[in-house]
Amino acid sequence: MEGAGYRVVFEKGGVYLHTSAKKHQDPDSLIAGVIRVVEKDSDVVLQWVPVEEAGDSTQILFSKKDVSGGDSCTSEEEPTFDPGYEPDWAVISTVRPQSRHSEPTRGAEPSSPRGSWAFSVSLGELKSIRRSKPGLSWAYLVLVTQAGGSLPALHFHRGGTRALLRVLSRYLLLASSPQDSRLYLVFPHDSSALSSSFHHLQLFDQDSSNVVSRFLQDPYSTTFSSFSRVTNFFRGALQPHPEGASPDLPPPPDDEPEPGFEVISCVELGPRPAVERAPPVTEEEWAHHVGPEGRLQQVPMLKARIFSGGLSPGLRREAWKFLLGYLSWEGSAEEHKAHVRKKTDEYFRMKLQWKSVSPEQERRNSLLHGYRSLVERDVSRTDRTNKFYEGPENPGLGLLNDILLTYCMYHFDLGYVQGMSDLLSPILYVIQNEVDAFWCFCGFMELVHGNFEESQETMKRQLGQLLLLLRVLDPPLCDFLDSQDSGSLCFCFRWLLIWFKREFPFPDVLRLWEVLWTGLPGPNLHLLVACAILDMERDTLMLSGFGSNEILKHINELTMKLSVEDVLTRAEALYRQLTACPELPHNVQEVLGLVPPAEPRSPSPPTSPLPLSPTRAPPAPPPPEDTAPQPDSSLEILPEEEEEEEESAES
């Protein structure tokens, strides 16, 4: 649709305003409309206009495909998922912005009650754009203006958020903040202002205007080739400038600054060192570290040996109690005995709490009844091919059940969550004592309990940290995954959730976990293990032309085909390669435990710290970690096509 000085470059129907904060929207509270990006005279505006009836297609004016290479207005469907709980931004704002003087909105009469919700805003007035959390029933966008107000949330019932952001990125520079994965900060494509800023910052030796031109066309390659870090420029756009600062630099925001972020260039890593694994620690070697009164000596050296070689099978039953914090590394034999007696009494007191509940009481305790049902279901399919758990009347299954229900008494807030039985099974197999296995399991849960929290913030943060490491280690692989809509690394979700329990044979899981429990060489070795697996599979992924579904399928088919020694060797080599880099970005150092983590200024986890290019689509948020039940793999991640088929069947 074109007119004199008026051209629609993007149009999308099925964009609704939700005017009620209720969980289930009434039809009257949903206002159907059309979102448009319009080039008008010398300005570009974003419009939303309602239609009187959502199904009346005659009121929706569709523009032709831009033959100049712009994005078409075809629908880009996004997977939907109803989590069954109240979205945190169900109604973002009911305050409508001041309307701008523009042509009359099409599709609704000005006198219509719904027509009063229409708005039009210049792209130059936008300050930030916030996306919805992955997993909400409909994707939405919230636009915040420079004046500090937010426009009504736009709910895309038919998809299209990514298509809209791609169009906006032709006119604006969108930068993703690592401290809030859903927030895009908006900067204008003002070459003169950027050139002046780069000149004052002395980031480049060559002509600034040429650099800015290339930067706007391709921020990635220009950033990688021209400078190593440009933190100060973007932070300067977010924080007030001291007196005497150049007036050419971007002005400070009206209110407090938005969350800061860091742009990381291609880090030049040195050669990857060769690493050799050591033999396992034997019982004789362990005995050499036992001093007078049964106290362990030279504990750091002993931990280093466990990290480099693991433990011999006969030593695990004793050593795991130390690795999981049940027994103190500094305690004597007598102190350990007293501690075990105390913990035994404590365990059976907690066990009695649920054992003494009668069936009649349990009928009125829905929480306990739900935990019991979930535990019984998961225990019945946990490691049933292992001789320790096989058979219908196996006592190991009863111990798994009792320990997990007692943990619900120990940790009321968390209770039982699917996947915990996978973490307990190897511990009980090794310890073979109900009380000791329970407290070792509690020690393990201290490390990973955040993985099972309902908010999933810990899992999102770990996926963001994994992406950060992979971006530094292998940018081409990250770019390939981005191009196949797999850049969120959602296929690694199960790896991190239960620490690769389903990826390796059972004996290899024992070796992997005892190495990870040492805490060496840093707190996030499991992320480097994931990087090592992806590094081993990079050629297969990149040279086979896999799409997103094929990538998910290939990753799932790696189960039981990986060698734990090869993976650990490569993970340690990656760690040494990273730490040998003299200019390793600070946030990467934090992930590796080389520097203490900074105090977070936002509860949202960091993700990719790179700015969004005006010529490439914003990275999609991770799809919901929806899973499909399988005989013994309830955490299997489905390709998107299968998820969509399930959703359509349910609807």
XYZ file of C-alpha atoms in Angstrom, residues 194-535:
342
model
C 28.575 7.233 15.704
C 31.506 8.598 13.726
C 32.009 11.374 16.243
C 31.753 8.925 19.125
C 34.319 6.568 17.585
C 36.610 9.514 16.883
C 36.540 10.692 20.494
C 37.029 7.157 21.794
C 39.937 6.572 19.360
C 38.806 3.033 18.696
C 40.011 3.012 15.096
C 43.079 4.135 13.263
C 41.329 4.549 9.907
C 38.656 7.000 8.831
C 35.745 6.775 11.249
C 33.011 7.368 8.702
C 34.116 4.380 6.643
C 34.199 2.221 9.750
C 30.706 3.309 10.764
C 29.362 2.582 7.301
C 30.741 -0.931 7.419
C 29.628 -1.308 11.038
C 26.002 -0.571 10.139
C 26.111 -3.002 7.220
C 27.779 -5.836 9.087
C 28.432 -5.216 12.811
C 29.847 -8.724 13.380
C 32.724 -8.753 10.904
C 33.540 -5.078 11.408
C 33.620 -5.511 15.172
C 35.756 -8.650 14.951
C 38.284 -7.165 12.554
C 38.582 -3.612 13.879
C 38.672 -3.740 17.658
C 38.758 -6.191 20.478
C 36.292 -4.620 22.898
C 33.891 -1.685 22.584
C 32.395 -1.783 26.018
C 32.782 1.910 26.767
C 30.861 3.191 23.748
C 27.682 1.308 24.519
C 27.942 1.804 28.262
C 28.366 5.498 27.551
C 25.010 5.431 25.830
C 23.464 4.006 28.966
C 25.141 5.938 31.791
C 25.282 9.684 32.525
C 28.392 11.422 31.240
C 30.567 13.455 33.583
C 30.783 17.197 33.177
C 32.833 18.218 30.224
C 32.008 15.113 28.199
C 31.609 15.575 24.487
C 28.111 16.762 23.494
C 28.401 14.589 20.390
C 28.205 11.404 22.432
C 24.740 9.880 22.884
C 22.824 11.740 25.617
C 22.186 10.044 28.968
C 18.746 8.541 29.579
C 16.151 10.504 31.484
C 15.946 8.025 34.339
C 18.300 5.422 35.745
C 20.399 3.560 33.153
C 19.291 0.410 31.410
C 21.238 -2.775 32.174
C 24.701 -2.593 30.652
C 26.251 -5.080 28.315
C 29.508 -5.932 26.700
C 30.382 -6.444 23.068
C 33.030 -9.106 22.662
C 35.102 -9.420 19.565
C 36.691 -12.524 18.156
C 39.181 -13.558 20.813
C 42.446 -14.863 19.461
C 42.975 -18.166 21.259
C 46.316 -19.888 21.199
C 46.868 -23.506 20.187
C 44.956 -26.112 22.108
C 47.349 -27.932 24.451
C 47.647 -31.691 24.560
C 46.161 -33.300 27.671
C 46.624 -36.810 28.993
C 44.405 -38.387 31.604
C 46.001 -40.132 34.570
C 45.111 -43.595 35.922
C 42.412 -43.772 38.610
C 43.240 -43.260 42.270
C 43.626 -46.670 43.897
C 42.822 -47.726 47.436
C 46.539 -47.938 48.201
C 47.118 -44.381 47.016
C 44.164 -43.183 49.075
C 45.576 -44.927 52.150
C 48.796 -42.920 51.768
C 46.762 -39.760 52.340
C 45.226 -41.045 55.587
C 47.189 -39.693 58.547
C 46.946 -40.033 62.311
C 43.438 -40.303 63.747
C 42.127 -41.083 60.290
C 42.454 -37.510 59.007
C 43.121 -37.044 55.318
C 46.312 -35.228 54.429
C 47.329 -33.251 51.354
C 43.698 -32.916 50.340
C 44.305 -30.487 47.411
C 46.744 -32.964 45.879
C 44.255 -35.789 46.385
C 41.468 -33.802 44.723
C 43.763 -33.007 41.812
C 44.448 -36.714 41.351
C 40.726 -37.505 41.384
C 40.185 -34.799 38.783
C 42.888 -36.114 36.494
C 42.101 -39.831 36.830
C 38.934 -40.503 38.770
C 38.590 -43.243 41.380
C 38.932 -46.989 41.246
C 35.530 -48.695 41.725
C 36.411 -50.166 45.119
C 37.257 -46.717 46.521
C 34.117 -44.872 45.454
C 31.930 -45.943 48.366
C 34.237 -44.162 50.818
C 35.526 -41.307 48.672
C 32.129 -40.145 47.407
C 31.079 -39.305 50.966
C 33.880 -36.730 51.059
C 33.333 -35.425 47.533
C 29.632 -34.824 48.243
C 30.205 -33.128 51.597
C 28.682 -35.818 53.786
C 32.005 -36.304 55.588
C 34.473 -33.513 56.237
C 37.884 -33.680 54.578
C 39.425 -32.380 57.830
C 37.578 -34.651 60.278
C 39.018 -37.566 62.192
C 37.662 -41.112 62.135
C 35.930 -40.631 65.503
C 34.387 -37.357 64.384
C 33.077 -39.073 61.291
C 31.443 -41.825 63.350
C 29.726 -39.298 65.602
C 28.552 -37.356 62.559
C 27.087 -40.479 60.941
C 25.181 -41.359 64.134
C 23.709 -37.859 64.262
C 22.724 -37.886 60.609
C 21.190 -41.357 60.922
C 18.848 -40.174 63.682
C 17.957 -37.088 61.654
C 17.183 -39.142 58.565
C 14.817 -41.548 60.285
C 12.971 -38.700 62.012
C 12.248 -37.185 58.606
C 11.325 -40.541 57.127
C 8.861 -41.151 59.952
C 7.083 -37.903 59.066
C 5.725 -39.268 55.808
C 5.648 -42.918 56.870
C 3.239 -42.113 59.718
C 0.697 -40.424 57.430
C -2.332 -42.691 57.093
C -4.080 -43.231 53.741
C -7.017 -41.202 55.023
C -4.723 -38.281 55.929
C -2.981 -38.502 52.596
C -6.285 -38.101 50.784
C -6.481 -34.658 52.371
C -2.829 -33.854 51.640
C -2.722 -33.302 47.904
C 0.920 -32.180 47.953
C 2.216 -35.360 49.594
C -0.065 -37.492 47.442
C 1.253 -35.787 44.319
C 4.873 -36.305 45.365
C 4.250 -39.967 46.148
C 2.581 -40.590 42.777
C 5.340 -38.822 40.860
C 8.119 -40.619 42.748
C 6.526 -44.039 42.249
C 6.123 -43.396 38.532
C 9.719 -42.216 38.029
C 11.305 -44.892 40.226
C 9.547 -47.615 38.264
C 11.451 -46.613 35.112
C 14.827 -45.476 36.472
C 17.834 -47.550 35.346
C 15.789 -50.741 35.140
C 18.398 -52.336 32.875
C 20.966 -52.053 35.674
C 21.183 -55.286 37.666
C 20.981 -53.301 40.895
C 17.464 -52.142 39.954
C 16.114 -54.804 37.607
C 13.179 -57.070 38.480
C 9.711 -56.279 39.840
C 10.477 -56.833 43.533
C 13.954 -55.315 43.598
C 14.735 -53.800 47.039
C 16.776 -51.061 45.340
C 13.562 -49.587 43.976
C 12.111 -49.384 47.468
C 15.203 -47.547 48.700
C 14.991 -45.092 45.810
C 11.360 -44.439 46.673
C 11.993 -43.945 50.390
C 14.987 -41.656 49.931
C 13.192 -39.425 47.443
C 10.079 -39.091 49.625
C 12.271 -38.319 52.637
C 13.991 -35.623 50.596
C 10.572 -33.998 50.190
C 10.500 -33.712 53.999
C 14.079 -32.397 54.012
C 13.472 -29.743 51.338
C 9.821 -28.714 51.569
C 10.173 -25.805 49.147
C 11.609 -27.903 46.318
C 10.025 -31.287 47.022
C 10.399 -33.811 44.231
C 10.865 -32.840 40.591
C 11.145 -35.171 37.645
C 14.788 -36.039 36.995
C 15.908 -36.290 40.618
C 15.650 -40.078 40.505
C 18.313 -40.039 37.783
C 20.686 -38.230 40.142
C 20.022 -40.526 43.098
C 20.312 -43.831 41.249
C 24.126 -43.874 40.735
C 24.699 -42.645 44.301
C 22.621 -45.427 45.838
C 24.268 -47.933 43.498
C 27.724 -46.950 44.791
C 26.978 -46.246 48.473
C 24.526 -49.148 48.996
C 23.324 -47.715 52.303
C 20.046 -45.867 52.666
C 21.151 -43.208 55.157
C 24.552 -42.507 53.634
C 23.056 -42.384 50.125
C 20.428 -39.895 51.283
C 22.958 -37.441 52.673
C 25.236 -37.834 49.659
C 22.224 -37.120 47.475
C 21.515 -33.997 49.525
C 25.098 -32.896 48.899
C 24.643 -33.379 45.162
C 21.366 -31.468 45.237
C 23.132 -28.545 46.904
C 25.081 -28.225 43.659
C 22.188 -28.626 41.229
C 18.957 -27.797 43.078
C 18.612 -24.630 40.997
C 18.170 -26.827 37.924
C 14.842 -28.029 39.306
C 13.369 -24.721 40.444
C 10.121 -23.755 38.771
C 11.449 -20.441 37.464
C 14.180 -22.241 35.474
C 16.382 -19.152 35.887
C 19.380 -21.321 36.749
C 18.967 -23.402 33.615
C 18.588 -20.283 31.481
C 21.716 -18.799 33.027
C 23.715 -21.960 32.349
C 22.564 -22.085 28.731
C 23.623 -18.458 28.408
C 27.023 -19.212 29.915
C 27.421 -22.208 27.617
C 26.627 -20.020 24.623
C 29.168 -17.454 25.829
C 31.916 -20.082 26.074
C 31.030 -21.552 22.699
C 31.009 -18.101 21.116
C 34.603 -17.578 22.230
C 35.769 -21.096 21.422
C 34.075 -21.587 18.059
C 32.316 -18.564 16.489
C 31.677 -20.369 13.164
C 29.822 -23.149 14.951
C 27.717 -20.573 16.818
C 26.915 -18.788 13.570
C 25.904 -22.083 11.982
C 23.622 -22.964 14.897
C 22.116 -19.471 14.740
C 21.420 -19.898 11.043
C 19.539 -23.121 11.780
C 17.426 -21.632 14.603
C 19.419 -23.687 17.120
C 21.493 -20.875 18.600
C 19.651 -21.084 21.912
C 21.331 -24.492 22.509
C 18.043 -25.918 23.763
C 19.262 -29.370 22.736
C 21.778 -29.145 25.613
C 19.021 -28.715 28.195
C 18.978 -32.359 29.314
C 22.783 -32.448 29.463
C 22.893 -29.667 32.038
C 19.727 -30.622 33.922
C 20.914 -34.057 35.073
C 24.639 -33.736 34.388
C 24.825 -35.963 31.302
C 23.221 -38.903 33.120
C 21.449 -40.072 29.941
C 24.356 -39.439 27.566
C 26.990 -41.897 28.845
C 26.966 -45.563 29.857
C 26.361 -46.052 33.567
C 30.033 -46.732 34.539
C 31.120 -43.630 32.605
C 28.588 -41.509 34.479
C 30.238 -42.553 37.749
C 33.626 -41.436 36.434
C 32.280 -38.163 35.049
C 30.465 -37.161 38.222
C 33.363 -37.830 40.586
C 35.576 -35.671 38.396
C 33.002 -32.858 38.342
C 32.498 -33.073 42.122
C 36.124 -32.110 42.750
C 35.269 -28.549 41.692
C 38.429 -28.496 39.592
C 39.680 -26.697 37.664
C 36.725 -24.340 38.150
C 33.074 -24.282 39.155
C 31.606 -24.883 35.677
C 33.514 -27.800 34.215
C 30.190 -29.332 33.163
C 29.775 -26.448 30.698
C 33.163 -27.258 29.185
C 32.092 -30.897 28.966
C 29.154 -29.728 26.858
C 31.526 -27.602 24.748
C 33.775 -30.625 24.293
C 30.902 -32.760 22.987
C 29.857 -30.036 20.548
C 33.474 -29.613 19.483
